[in-house]
Structure formats: C-alpha cells, structure tokens
PDB file of C-alpha atoms in Angstrom:
ATOM      1  CA  UNK A 780     -41.516  -2.131-105.756  1.00 92.00           C
ATOM      2  CA  UNK A 781     -42.267  -4.540-105.075  1.00 93.00           C
ATOM      3  CA  UNK A 782     -44.079  -3.735-101.482  1.00 94.00           C
ATOM      4  CA  UNK A 783     -45.329  -1.390-103.639  1.00 95.00           C
ATOM      5  CA  UNK A 784     -47.170  -4.219-106.284  1.00 96.00           C
ATOM      6  CA  UNK A 785     -50.385  -4.954-105.563  1.00 95.00           C
ATOM      7  CA  UNK A 786     -51.454  -5.931-109.441  1.00 95.00           C
ATOM      8  CA  UNK A 787     -50.269  -9.096-108.361  1.00 95.00           C
ATOM      9  CA  UNK A 788     -53.490  -9.794-106.431  1.00 94.00           C
ATOM     10  CA  UNK A 789     -57.151 -12.228-107.579  1.00 90.00           C
ATOM     11  CA  UNK A 790     -58.668  -9.593-108.727  1.00 86.00           C
ATOM     12  CA  UNK A 791     -56.239  -6.908-109.513  1.00 91.00           C
ATOM     13  CA  UNK A 792     -55.188  -5.382-112.041  1.00 93.00           C
ATOM     14  CA  UNK A 793     -53.208  -2.349-113.490  1.00 95.00           C
ATOM     15  CA  UNK A 794     -55.952   0.504-113.613  1.00 93.00           C
ATOM     16  CA  UNK A 795     -56.698  -1.065-110.000  1.00 91.00           C
ATOM     17  CA  UNK A 796     -53.213  -0.434-108.463  1.00 93.00           C
ATOM     18  CA  UNK A 797     -52.839   2.434-109.614  1.00 93.00           C
ATOM     19  CA  UNK A 798     -56.361   3.715-108.205  1.00 90.00           C
ATOM     20  CA  UNK A 799     -55.476   2.667-105.195  1.00 91.00           C
ATOM     21  CA  UNK A 800     -51.437   4.204-105.525  1.00 93.00           C
ATOM     22  CA  UNK A 801     -53.319   7.594-106.004  1.00 91.00           C
ATOM     23  CA  UNK A 802     -56.041   6.755-103.564  1.00 88.00           C
ATOM     24  CA  UNK A 803     -52.717   6.614-101.422  1.00 89.00           C
ATOM     25  CA  UNK A 804     -52.481   3.469-101.169  1.00 91.00           C
ATOM     26  CA  UNK A 805     -49.334   2.795-101.996  1.00 93.00           C
ATOM     27  CA  UNK A 806     -47.379  -0.696-100.134  1.00 93.00           C
ATOM     28  CA  UNK A 807     -48.838  -3.442 -98.492  1.00 93.00           C
ATOM     29  CA  UNK A 808     -48.911  -2.433 -94.383  1.00 89.00           C
ATOM     30  CA  UNK A 809     -51.201   0.972 -95.689  1.00 88.00           C
ATOM     31  CA  UNK A 810     -53.150  -1.761 -97.348  1.00 86.00           C
ATOM     32  CA  UNK A 811     -54.334  -3.276 -94.742  1.00 77.00           C
ATOM     33  CA  UNK A 812     -55.031  -0.500 -92.882  1.00 74.00           C
ATOM     34  CA  UNK A 813     -57.414   1.383 -95.682  1.00 74.00           C
ATOM     35  CA  UNK A 814     -59.336  -0.355 -97.820  1.00 75.00           C
ATOM     36  CA  UNK A 815     -62.133   0.394 -96.365  1.00 72.00           C
ATOM     37  CA  UNK A 816     -62.268   3.839 -96.435  1.00 72.00           C
ATOM     38  CA  UNK A 817     -62.103   3.575-100.809  1.00 73.00           C
ATOM     39  CA  UNK A 818     -65.250   1.733-101.021  1.00 74.00           C
ATOM     40  CA  UNK A 819     -64.389  -1.931-101.702  1.00 79.00           C
ATOM     41  CA  UNK A 820     -66.027  -4.458-100.206  1.00 82.00           C
ATOM     42  CA  UNK A 821     -65.469  -6.900 -98.165  1.00 84.00           C
ATOM     43  CA  UNK A 822     -65.444  -9.403 -98.900  1.00 86.00           C
ATOM     44  CA  UNK A 823     -63.002  -7.728-101.662  1.00 84.00           C
ATOM     45  CA  UNK A 824     -60.622  -6.568 -98.569  1.00 85.00           C
ATOM     46  CA  UNK A 825     -60.993  -9.726 -97.230  1.00 87.00           C
ATOM     47  CA  UNK A 826     -59.433 -11.287-100.329  1.00 88.00           C
ATOM     48  CA  UNK A 827     -56.851  -8.242-100.821  1.00 89.00           C
ATOM     49  CA  UNK A 828     -56.153  -8.757 -96.958  1.00 89.00           C
ATOM     50  CA  UNK A 829     -55.250 -12.504 -97.066  1.00 92.00           C
ATOM     51  CA  UNK A 830     -52.876 -11.366-101.042  1.00 93.00           C
ATOM     52  CA  UNK A 831     -50.793  -9.323 -98.993  1.00 94.00           C
ATOM     53  CA  UNK A 832     -50.245 -11.777 -95.772  1.00 94.00           C
ATOM     54  CA  UNK A 833     -48.883 -14.606 -98.130  1.00 96.00           C
ATOM     55  CA  UNK A 834     -46.972 -11.993-100.596  1.00 96.00           C
ATOM     56  CA  UNK A 835     -45.142 -10.287 -96.917  1.00 95.00           C
ATOM     57  CA  UNK A 836     -44.873 -14.647 -96.360  1.00 97.00           C
ATOM     58  CA  UNK A 837     -43.370 -15.449 -99.690  1.00 96.00           C
ATOM     59  CA  UNK A 838     -41.092 -11.883-100.040  1.00 96.00           C
ATOM     60  CA  UNK A 839     -39.358 -13.129 -96.236  1.00 96.00           C
ATOM     61  CA  UNK A 840     -39.109 -15.958 -97.671  1.00 96.00           C
ATOM     62  CA  UNK A 841     -37.003 -14.630-101.358  1.00 94.00           C
ATOM     63  CA  UNK A 842     -39.746 -17.273-103.301  1.00 95.00           C
ATOM     64  CA  UNK A 843     -38.663 -15.605-106.225  1.00 94.00           C
ATOM     65  CA  UNK A 844     -41.229 -17.822-108.048  1.00 95.00           C
ATOM     66  CA  UNK A 845     -44.409 -16.671-106.863  1.00 95.00           C
ATOM     67  CA  UNK A 846     -44.067 -12.858-107.871  1.00 96.00           C
ATOM     68  CA  UNK A 847     -42.528 -13.708-111.008  1.00 95.00           C
ATOM     69  CA  UNK A 848     -45.690 -16.514-111.795  1.00 95.00           C
ATOM     70  CA  UNK A 849     -48.164 -13.720-110.674  1.00 95.00           C
ATOM     71  CA  UNK A 850     -46.902 -10.621-111.679  1.00 95.00           C
ATOM     72  CA  UNK A 851     -48.263  -9.331-115.324  1.00 92.00           C
ATOM     73  CA  UNK A 852     -44.685 -10.711-117.695  1.00 90.00           C
ATOM     74  CA  UNK A 853     -43.895  -7.102-118.822  1.00 92.00           C
ATOM     75  CA  UNK A 854     -44.208  -6.020-114.908  1.00 96.00           C
ATOM     76  CA  UNK A 855     -40.369  -8.271-114.401  1.00 96.00           C
ATOM     77  CA  UNK A 856     -38.405  -5.020-113.373  1.00 97.00           C
ATOM     78  CA  UNK A 857     -40.006  -4.724-110.695  1.00 96.00           C
ATOM     79  CA  UNK A 858     -37.458  -7.615-109.226  1.00 95.00           C
ATOM     80  CA  UNK A 859     -34.717  -4.625-109.690  1.00 96.00           C
ATOM     81  CA  UNK A 860     -34.464  -3.545-106.874  1.00 95.00           C
ATOM     82  CA  UNK A 861     -35.284  -5.797-104.019  1.00 94.00           C
ATOM     83  CA  UNK A 862     -34.220  -9.310-105.487  1.00 95.00           C
ATOM     84  CA  UNK A 863     -30.982  -7.200-107.393  1.00 94.00           C
ATOM     85  CA  UNK A 864     -28.787 -10.121-105.267  1.00 94.00           C
ATOM     86  CA  UNK A 865     -31.016 -13.085-106.277  1.00 95.00           C
ATOM     87  CA  UNK A 866     -30.286 -11.331-109.597  1.00 97.00           C
ATOM     88  CA  UNK A 867     -27.454 -12.895-112.549  1.00 98.00           C
ATOM     89  CA  UNK A 868     -26.662 -10.971-116.098  1.00 98.00           C
ATOM     90  CA  UNK A 869     -26.045 -14.026-118.767  1.00 97.00           C
ATOM     91  CA  UNK A 870     -24.274 -13.411-121.842  1.00 97.00           C
ATOM     92  CA  UNK A 871     -23.419 -15.964-124.189  1.00 97.00           C
ATOM     93  CA  UNK A 872     -21.090 -15.518-127.596  1.00 97.00           C
ATOM     94  CA  UNK A 873     -20.768 -18.167-130.693  1.00 96.00           C
ATOM     95  CA  UNK A 874     -19.262 -18.949-133.340  1.00 95.00           C
ATOM     96  CA  UNK A 875     -22.790 -18.544-135.399  1.00 91.00           C
ATOM     97  CA  UNK A 876     -26.579 -18.589-135.460  1.00 88.00           C
ATOM     98  CA  UNK A 877     -27.549 -22.131-135.873  1.00 89.00           C
ATOM     99  CA  UNK A 878     -28.416 -25.421-133.555  1.00 84.00           C
ATOM    100  CA  UNK A 879     -24.608 -27.211-135.037  1.00 90.00           C
ATOM    101  CA  UNK A 880     -22.903 -23.535-133.425  1.00 93.00           C
ATOM    102  CA  UNK A 881     -21.022 -23.648-130.578  1.00 96.00           C
ATOM    103  CA  UNK A 882     -20.890 -21.128-127.393  1.00 97.00           C
ATOM    104  CA  UNK A 883     -16.715 -20.188-127.702  1.00 97.00           C
ATOM    105  CA  UNK A 884     -17.096 -17.301-124.595  1.00 97.00           C
ATOM    106  CA  UNK A 885     -19.378 -16.543-122.131  1.00 98.00           C
ATOM    107  CA  UNK A 886     -20.178 -14.411-118.722  1.00 97.00           C
ATOM    108  CA  UNK A 887     -21.665 -14.026-115.488  1.00 97.00           C
ATOM    109  CA  UNK A 888     -22.519 -11.328-113.673  1.00 97.00           C
ATOM    110  CA  UNK A 889     -23.769 -12.717-110.484  1.00 96.00           C
ATOM    111  CA  UNK A 890     -23.538  -9.977-106.395  1.00 94.00           C
ATOM    112  CA  UNK A 891     -20.586  -7.959-108.132  1.00 92.00           C
ATOM    113  CA  UNK A 892     -18.478 -11.070-108.666  1.00 94.00           C
ATOM    114  CA  UNK A 893     -17.368 -11.318-112.852  1.00 95.00           C
ATOM    115  CA  UNK A 894     -17.478 -14.841-114.404  1.00 96.00           C
ATOM    116  CA  UNK A 895     -15.720 -15.515-117.617  1.00 97.00           C
ATOM    117  CA  UNK A 896     -15.941 -19.118-119.852  1.00 98.00           C
ATOM    118  CA  UNK A 897     -14.481 -19.348-122.437  1.00 97.00           C
ATOM    119  CA  UNK A 898     -14.570 -22.885-124.976  1.00 97.00           C
ATOM    120  CA  UNK A 899     -11.367 -25.088-124.522  1.00 94.00           C
ATOM    121  CA  UNK A 900     -10.888 -24.195-121.376  1.00 95.00           C
ATOM    122  CA  UNK A 901     -12.944 -23.957-118.323  1.00 97.00           C
ATOM    123  CA  UNK A 902     -16.259 -23.527-120.263  1.00 96.00           C
ATOM    124  CA  UNK A 903     -17.514 -26.618-118.484  1.00 93.00           C
ATOM    125  CA  UNK A 904     -18.502 -24.981-115.339  1.00 96.00           C
ATOM    126  CA  UNK A 905     -20.386 -22.630-116.617  1.00 96.00           C
ATOM    127  CA  UNK A 906     -23.529 -25.056-116.782  1.00 94.00           C
ATOM    128  CA  UNK A 907     -22.498 -25.033-112.393  1.00 94.00           C
ATOM    129  CA  UNK A 908     -22.772 -21.356-111.791  1.00 96.00           C
ATOM    130  CA  UNK A 909     -25.553 -21.090-114.338  1.00 96.00           C
ATOM    131  CA  UNK A 910     -27.878 -23.084-111.937  1.00 95.00           C
ATOM    132  CA  UNK A 911     -26.563 -20.791-108.060  1.00 95.00           C
ATOM    133  CA  UNK A 912     -28.701 -17.180-109.012  1.00 97.00           C
ATOM    134  CA  UNK A 913     -33.085 -17.827-108.417  1.00 96.00           C
ATOM    135  CA  UNK A 914     -33.236 -14.740-111.555  1.00 97.00           C
ATOM    136  CA  UNK A 915     -31.235 -14.876-115.208  1.00 98.00           C
ATOM    137  CA  UNK A 916     -31.378 -11.263-117.018  1.00 98.00           C
ATOM    138  CA  UNK A 917     -30.344 -10.971-120.052  1.00 98.00           C
ATOM    139  CA  UNK A 918     -30.826  -9.002-123.735  1.00 97.00           C
ATOM    140  CA  UNK A 919     -32.463 -10.772-126.199  1.00 96.00           C
ATOM    141  CA  UNK A 920     -31.814 -14.295-124.474  1.00 96.00           C
ATOM    142  CA  UNK A 921     -35.836 -15.673-124.710  1.00 96.00           C
ATOM    143  CA  UNK A 922     -35.042 -16.029-127.535  1.00 95.00           C
ATOM    144  CA  UNK A 923     -30.800 -16.770-128.295  1.00 96.00           C
ATOM    145  CA  UNK A 924     -29.393 -17.170-125.199  1.00 97.00           C
ATOM    146  CA  UNK A 925     -31.215 -19.200-123.191  1.00 97.00           C
ATOM    147  CA  UNK A 926     -32.083 -21.709-125.605  1.00 97.00           C
ATOM    148  CA  UNK A 927     -28.525 -22.131-127.496  1.00 97.00           C
ATOM    149  CA  UNK A 928     -26.870 -23.284-123.987  1.00 97.00           C
ATOM    150  CA  UNK A 929     -29.703 -25.856-123.562  1.00 97.00           C
ATOM    151  CA  UNK A 930     -29.299 -26.941-126.672  1.00 96.00           C
ATOM    152  CA  UNK A 931     -25.535 -27.122-127.272  1.00 96.00           C
ATOM    153  CA  UNK A 932     -24.895 -28.457-123.138  1.00 96.00           C
ATOM    154  CA  UNK A 933     -27.742 -30.555-123.241  1.00 96.00           C
ATOM    155  CA  UNK A 934     -29.494 -29.356-120.281  1.00 96.00           C
ATOM    156  CA  UNK A 935     -32.806 -27.210-119.108  1.00 96.00           C
ATOM    157  CA  UNK A 936     -32.411 -23.685-117.281  1.00 96.00           C
ATOM    158  CA  UNK A 937     -35.492 -23.707-115.146  1.00 94.00           C
ATOM    159  CA  UNK A 938     -34.508 -20.618-113.508  1.00 94.00           C
ATOM    160  CA  UNK A 939     -36.811 -17.336-113.867  1.00 96.00           C
ATOM    161  CA  UNK A 940     -35.870 -15.275-116.945  1.00 97.00           C
ATOM    162  CA  UNK A 941     -35.955 -11.115-118.007  1.00 97.00           C
ATOM    163  CA  UNK A 942     -35.684 -10.752-121.058  1.00 97.00           C
ATOM    164  CA  UNK A 943     -34.408  -6.755-120.596  1.00 97.00           C
ATOM    165  CA  UNK A 944     -34.568  -6.621-124.233  1.00 97.00           C
ATOM    166  CA  UNK A 945     -38.890  -5.809-124.444  1.00 96.00           C
ATOM    167  CA  UNK A 946     -38.493  -4.025-121.054  1.00 97.00           C
ATOM    168  CA  UNK A 947     -36.404  -1.442-123.245  1.00 97.00           C
ATOM    169  CA  UNK A 948     -38.283  -2.273-126.341  1.00 96.00           C
ATOM    170  CA  UNK A 949     -41.628  -1.026-123.570  1.00 95.00           C
ATOM    171  CA  UNK A 950     -39.881   2.468-122.445  1.00 96.00           C
ATOM    172  CA  UNK A 951     -38.933   3.016-126.443  1.00 96.00           C
ATOM    173  CA  UNK A 952     -35.714   1.554-127.180  1.00 96.00           C
ATOM    174  CA  UNK A 953     -35.094  -0.662-129.806  1.00 93.00           C
ATOM    175  CA  UNK A 954     -32.442  -2.192-131.788  1.00 92.00           C
ATOM    176  CA  UNK A 955     -30.016  -3.855-130.970  1.00 92.00           C
ATOM    177  CA  UNK A 956     -27.428  -4.130-126.755  1.00 93.00           C
ATOM    178  CA  UNK A 957     -25.737  -1.648-128.495  1.00 91.00           C
ATOM    179  CA  UNK A 958     -27.997   1.329-130.078  1.00 92.00           C
ATOM    180  CA  UNK A 959     -29.822   0.985-126.544  1.00 94.00           C
ATOM    181  CA  UNK A 960     -26.606   1.454-124.189  1.00 92.00           C
ATOM    182  CA  UNK A 961     -25.630   4.535-126.593  1.00 91.00           C
ATOM    183  CA  UNK A 962     -28.772   5.800-126.344  1.00 93.00           C
ATOM    184  CA  UNK A 963     -29.105   6.020-122.282  1.00 94.00           C
ATOM    185  CA  UNK A 964     -24.913   6.865-121.805  1.00 90.00           C
ATOM    186  CA  UNK A 965     -23.362   3.802-122.185  1.00 89.00           C
ATOM    187  CA  UNK A 966     -20.162   3.701-123.933  1.00 83.00           C
ATOM    188  CA  UNK A 967     -17.266   0.899-124.481  1.00 81.00           C
ATOM    189  CA  UNK A 968     -13.604   2.882-124.486  1.00 75.00           C
ATOM    190  CA  UNK A 969     -12.376   0.864-127.046  1.00 73.00           C
ATOM    191  CA  UNK A 970     -15.148  -0.514-128.474  1.00 76.00           C
ATOM    192  CA  UNK A 971     -17.385   1.656-128.961  1.00 70.00           C
ATOM    193  CA  UNK A 972     -17.838   0.947-132.846  1.00 71.00           C
ATOM    194  CA  UNK A 973     -17.889  -2.147-132.352  1.00 78.00           C
ATOM    195  CA  UNK A 974     -21.431  -5.013-133.185  1.00 76.00           C
ATOM    196  CA  UNK A 975     -22.095  -9.021-133.113  1.00 78.00           C
ATOM    197  CA  UNK A 976     -19.791  -9.567-136.353  1.00 84.00           C
ATOM    198  CA  UNK A 977     -17.032  -9.416-135.271  1.00 88.00           C
ATOM    199  CA  UNK A 978     -17.219 -10.979-131.610  1.00 91.00           C
ATOM    200  CA  UNK A 979     -16.979 -14.613-134.345  1.00 93.00           C
ATOM    201  CA  UNK A 980     -14.412 -13.322-136.248  1.00 94.00           C
ATOM    202  CA  UNK A 981     -11.996 -12.597-133.289  1.00 94.00           C
ATOM    203  CA  UNK A 982     -12.863 -15.793-131.762  1.00 96.00           C
ATOM    204  CA  UNK A 983     -12.049 -17.547-135.104  1.00 95.00           C
ATOM    205  CA  UNK A 984      -8.393 -14.904-135.478  1.00 94.00           C
ATOM    206  CA  UNK A 985      -7.798 -16.695-131.969  1.00 95.00           C
ATOM    207  CA  UNK A 986      -8.416 -20.227-132.679  1.00 94.00           C
ATOM    208  CA  UNK A 987      -6.336 -20.042-136.809  1.00 93.00           C
ATOM    209  CA  UNK A 988      -3.449 -17.963-135.178  1.00 92.00           C
ATOM    210  CA  UNK A 989      -3.019 -18.666-131.883  1.00 93.00           C
ATOM    211  CA  UNK A 990      -4.082 -14.482-131.065  1.00 94.00           C
ATOM    212  CA  UNK A 991      -3.936 -14.351-127.022  1.00 95.00           C
ATOM    213  CA  UNK A 992      -4.501 -11.086-127.576  1.00 94.00           C
ATOM    214  CA  UNK A 993      -7.771 -11.487-130.508  1.00 94.00           C
ATOM    215  CA  UNK A 994      -9.400 -13.873-126.836  1.00 96.00           C
ATOM    216  CA  UNK A 995      -8.796 -10.650-124.661  1.00 94.00           C
ATOM    217  CA  UNK A 996     -10.470  -8.446-126.682  1.00 94.00           C
ATOM    218  CA  UNK A 997     -13.587 -11.276-127.588  1.00 95.00           C
ATOM    219  CA  UNK A 998     -13.775 -11.357-124.092  1.00 95.00           C
ATOM    220  CA  UNK A 999     -13.724  -7.731-123.285  1.00 93.00           C
ATOM    221  CA  UNK A1000     -16.226  -7.751-125.024  1.00 93.00           C
ATOM    222  CA  UNK A1001     -18.831  -9.913-124.075  1.00 95.00           C
ATOM    223  CA  UNK A1002     -17.663  -8.766-120.136  1.00 94.00           C
ATOM    224  CA  UNK A1003     -19.253  -5.233-121.518  1.00 93.00           C
ATOM    225  CA  UNK A1004     -22.817  -7.369-122.661  1.00 93.00           C
ATOM    226  CA  UNK A1005     -22.353  -8.944-118.857  1.00 96.00           C
ATOM    227  CA  UNK A1006     -21.853  -6.064-116.921  1.00 95.00           C
ATOM    228  CA  UNK A1007     -23.360  -3.150-118.514  1.00 94.00           C
ATOM    229  CA  UNK A1008     -26.708  -5.378-118.224  1.00 97.00           C
ATOM    230  CA  UNK A1009     -26.854  -4.713-114.731  1.00 96.00           C
ATOM    231  CA  UNK A1010     -26.698  -0.520-115.871  1.00 95.00           C
ATOM    232  CA  UNK A1011     -29.768  -0.973-118.197  1.00 97.00           C
ATOM    233  CA  UNK A1012     -31.807  -2.465-115.637  1.00 97.00           C
ATOM    234  CA  UNK A1013     -31.364  -0.139-113.353  1.00 97.00           C
ATOM    235  CA  UNK A1014     -31.500   3.158-115.158  1.00 97.00           C
ATOM    236  CA  UNK A1015     -34.879   1.016-117.630  1.00 97.00           C
ATOM    237  CA  UNK A1016     -36.777   0.650-113.869  1.00 98.00           C
ATOM    238  CA  UNK A1017     -35.736   4.156-112.739  1.00 97.00           C
ATOM    239  CA  UNK A1018     -37.651   5.418-115.716  1.00 97.00           C
ATOM    240  CA  UNK A1019     -40.997   2.876-115.350  1.00 97.00           C
ATOM    241  CA  UNK A1020     -41.030   4.399-111.694  1.00 97.00           C
ATOM    242  CA  UNK A1021     -40.717   7.538-113.489  1.00 97.00           C
ATOM    243  CA  UNK A1022     -43.735   5.906-115.546  1.00 96.00           C
ATOM    244  CA  UNK A1023     -46.387   5.757-112.378  1.00 95.00           C
ATOM    245  CA  UNK A1024     -46.438   9.049-111.830  1.00 94.00           C
ATOM    246  CA  UNK A1025     -45.622   7.733-107.841  1.00 94.00           C
ATOM    247  CA  UNK A1026     -42.618   8.835-106.178  1.00 93.00           C
ATOM    248  CA  UNK A1027     -42.052   5.502-105.390  1.00 95.00           C
ATOM    249  CA  UNK A1028     -37.919   5.036-104.627  1.00 94.00           C
ATOM    250  CA  UNK A1029     -35.673   4.698-106.668  1.00 96.00           C
ATOM    251  CA  UNK A1030     -32.952   2.611-107.407  1.00 95.00           C
ATOM    252  CA  UNK A1031     -28.896   3.718-107.451  1.00 93.00           C
ATOM    253  CA  UNK A1032     -27.340   3.545-110.856  1.00 92.00           C
ATOM    254  CA  UNK A1033     -24.752   1.637-110.172  1.00 89.00           C
ATOM    255  CA  UNK A1034     -21.518   3.078-111.380  1.00 83.00           C
ATOM    256  CA  UNK A1035     -19.858   1.657-114.701  1.00 76.00           C
ATOM    257  CA  UNK A1036     -17.319  -0.504-114.226  1.00 75.00           C
ATOM    258  CA  UNK A1037     -13.823  -1.833-115.677  1.00 73.00           C
ATOM    259  CA  UNK A1038     -13.814  -5.150-117.498  1.00 80.00           C
ATOM    260  CA  UNK A1039     -10.498  -7.264-116.163  1.00 80.00           C
ATOM    261  CA  UNK A1040      -9.633  -6.910-120.537  1.00 83.00           C
ATOM    262  CA  UNK A1041      -8.867  -4.882-123.534  1.00 85.00           C
ATOM    263  CA  UNK A1042      -9.884  -4.685-126.307  1.00 86.00           C
ATOM    264  CA  UNK A1043      -6.120  -4.218-128.872  1.00 85.00           C
ATOM    265  CA  UNK A1044      -6.731  -1.425-131.303  1.00 85.00           C
ATOM    266  CA  UNK A1045      -3.686  -2.962-133.381  1.00 87.00           C
ATOM    267  CA  UNK A1046      -5.951  -6.798-133.721  1.00 87.00           C
ATOM    268  CA  UNK A1047      -9.598  -4.888-133.913  1.00 85.00           C
ATOM    269  CA  UNK A1048      -8.384  -2.753-136.843  1.00 85.00           C
ATOM    270  CA  UNK A1049      -6.461  -6.057-138.713  1.00 86.00           C
ATOM    271  CA  UNK A1050     -10.384  -7.597-138.474  1.00 83.00           C
ATOM    272  CA  UNK A1051     -12.266  -4.532-139.168  1.00 82.00           C
ATOM    273  CA  UNK A1052     -10.019  -3.372-142.852  1.00 81.00           C
ATOM    274  CA  UNK A1053     -10.239  -7.451-144.029  1.00 76.00           C
TER     275      UNK A1053
END
C-alpha cells in the first residue's frame, strides 16, 4: 500500500490522494508519467515527482522513519504489508497498573519467531530483543505497555510504535483485545472466557505455590495476546483497503498459530472459582 500512497507527500492530503486514485493514478510509477493529464500545475507536478523520487529511495533503504513521520497517524496501517519484516508484535503482563508494579511475563513475535520472557528467569533479555525491530505493534501499548516497560527497565524505546487499538477503533471495533478478536472471528482454545484479571492471579499462584502449571497457563495467555496481533493487523489492513474503494492488493491473513504452551484447565477453574 505504501507504493500506492501519496498522502505523505507535501501538498497531498487524503482527499487529493483519492482524486489521484479515482483518475487512474494508483502508484508512484503511474504518477511519474501521468500527472499533467489531471490538471496539476507544472510546479505541483515537479514537487510531486521530487517527493516520489525521495519515496522510492527511502523505500529501497527500508527507511521506516521517513514514512512513519510523513504519513497521517491514522494511516499507519499501510505499513503492515510492505514492511511486515520490520515489525515485531509485543505484549506484557504485570502485577498491576501502577508505576511500582512489575512485569511478570512478556512476549515478542518477530519474523515468525515467538520469544517469551519470565520475571526471575530471563526477563532482562527482553531489553536486548526489543531493540531489534524497527516497528513495534501493540494493543493499547502506547498508553500502557510501552511506558510501563520504559519505567520498569529504566530504558527509552526509540522504535516507531503502532497501536492497533486505534486502527481497530477507526474501523468500528471497540473494547479490549479479546472483544476485538471475538468480533473478527479469532478464538483462543481453552481460554475463551479469560481476561486480564486472571493474568495477575495466575502469577500470584505461581509465585506463592510454585505452581508451574499456572505459569505455563499465563505464558499461553500472553503468547496469544502477542501472536494474534499479527492476524488482527492483516485483517485491519484488508478492511482499510476495502474502504479506499480501490482494488489494491490485500494481505494474506496468517493462519492461526498454536502457542508452545497450553492452559491448564484445573488451574484456571481453581482460580476462577476463588
């Protein structure tokens, strides 16, 4: 979609971009040869071609910063296809919501590989791994996950950040992550009725009772949060493509992936019953 985008160029807003598309100019290549035919001034055509030349160069350089900073914020869904190899999906679980609480379990899904981090085991490795991708995708992460991580580890996360919650809201899907998943047909086997509260209780059970089954259940819960962000990103991309009214190429929806840990039904029932 980035190769079909013009709203990041000086003097081109979303309305003008749609005018270009509707007149058959749907890509940077087409614009280079057809701008004069739609009535733009010579000066404007020159400026647009200069912007397109820069865009081609930045795209070849995989310069995510350039496009991220020049695209309208609500259009950051356009990264999901062409820059999918630069994106990591992130989610954390914590002991609470205050600045004095701790990260308990976290996971990063990057280039098809899931890395899991557990407090007291390997949590410090997340600080290294989180710096590898160019773009981080979260759900409500701009308000919670990212500032929580920065405060807890005393670090600054400089990567570009896309919060999928706002992209889904713009499409009419509101509520938490699980509600959005359910609305879009994404299920979690054995964990359909669990919410964020149980993550705290599972961690408490693990720490107080040395219940490894509780930890594995918590890891499974968190891993689903992270891995499902990839599917939700692709779904939201395709829905936004439909809204353009133009026959741009959609993304393949990733197949539902099984996480390497499984919830323990007895542990979940014990906690839910208490």
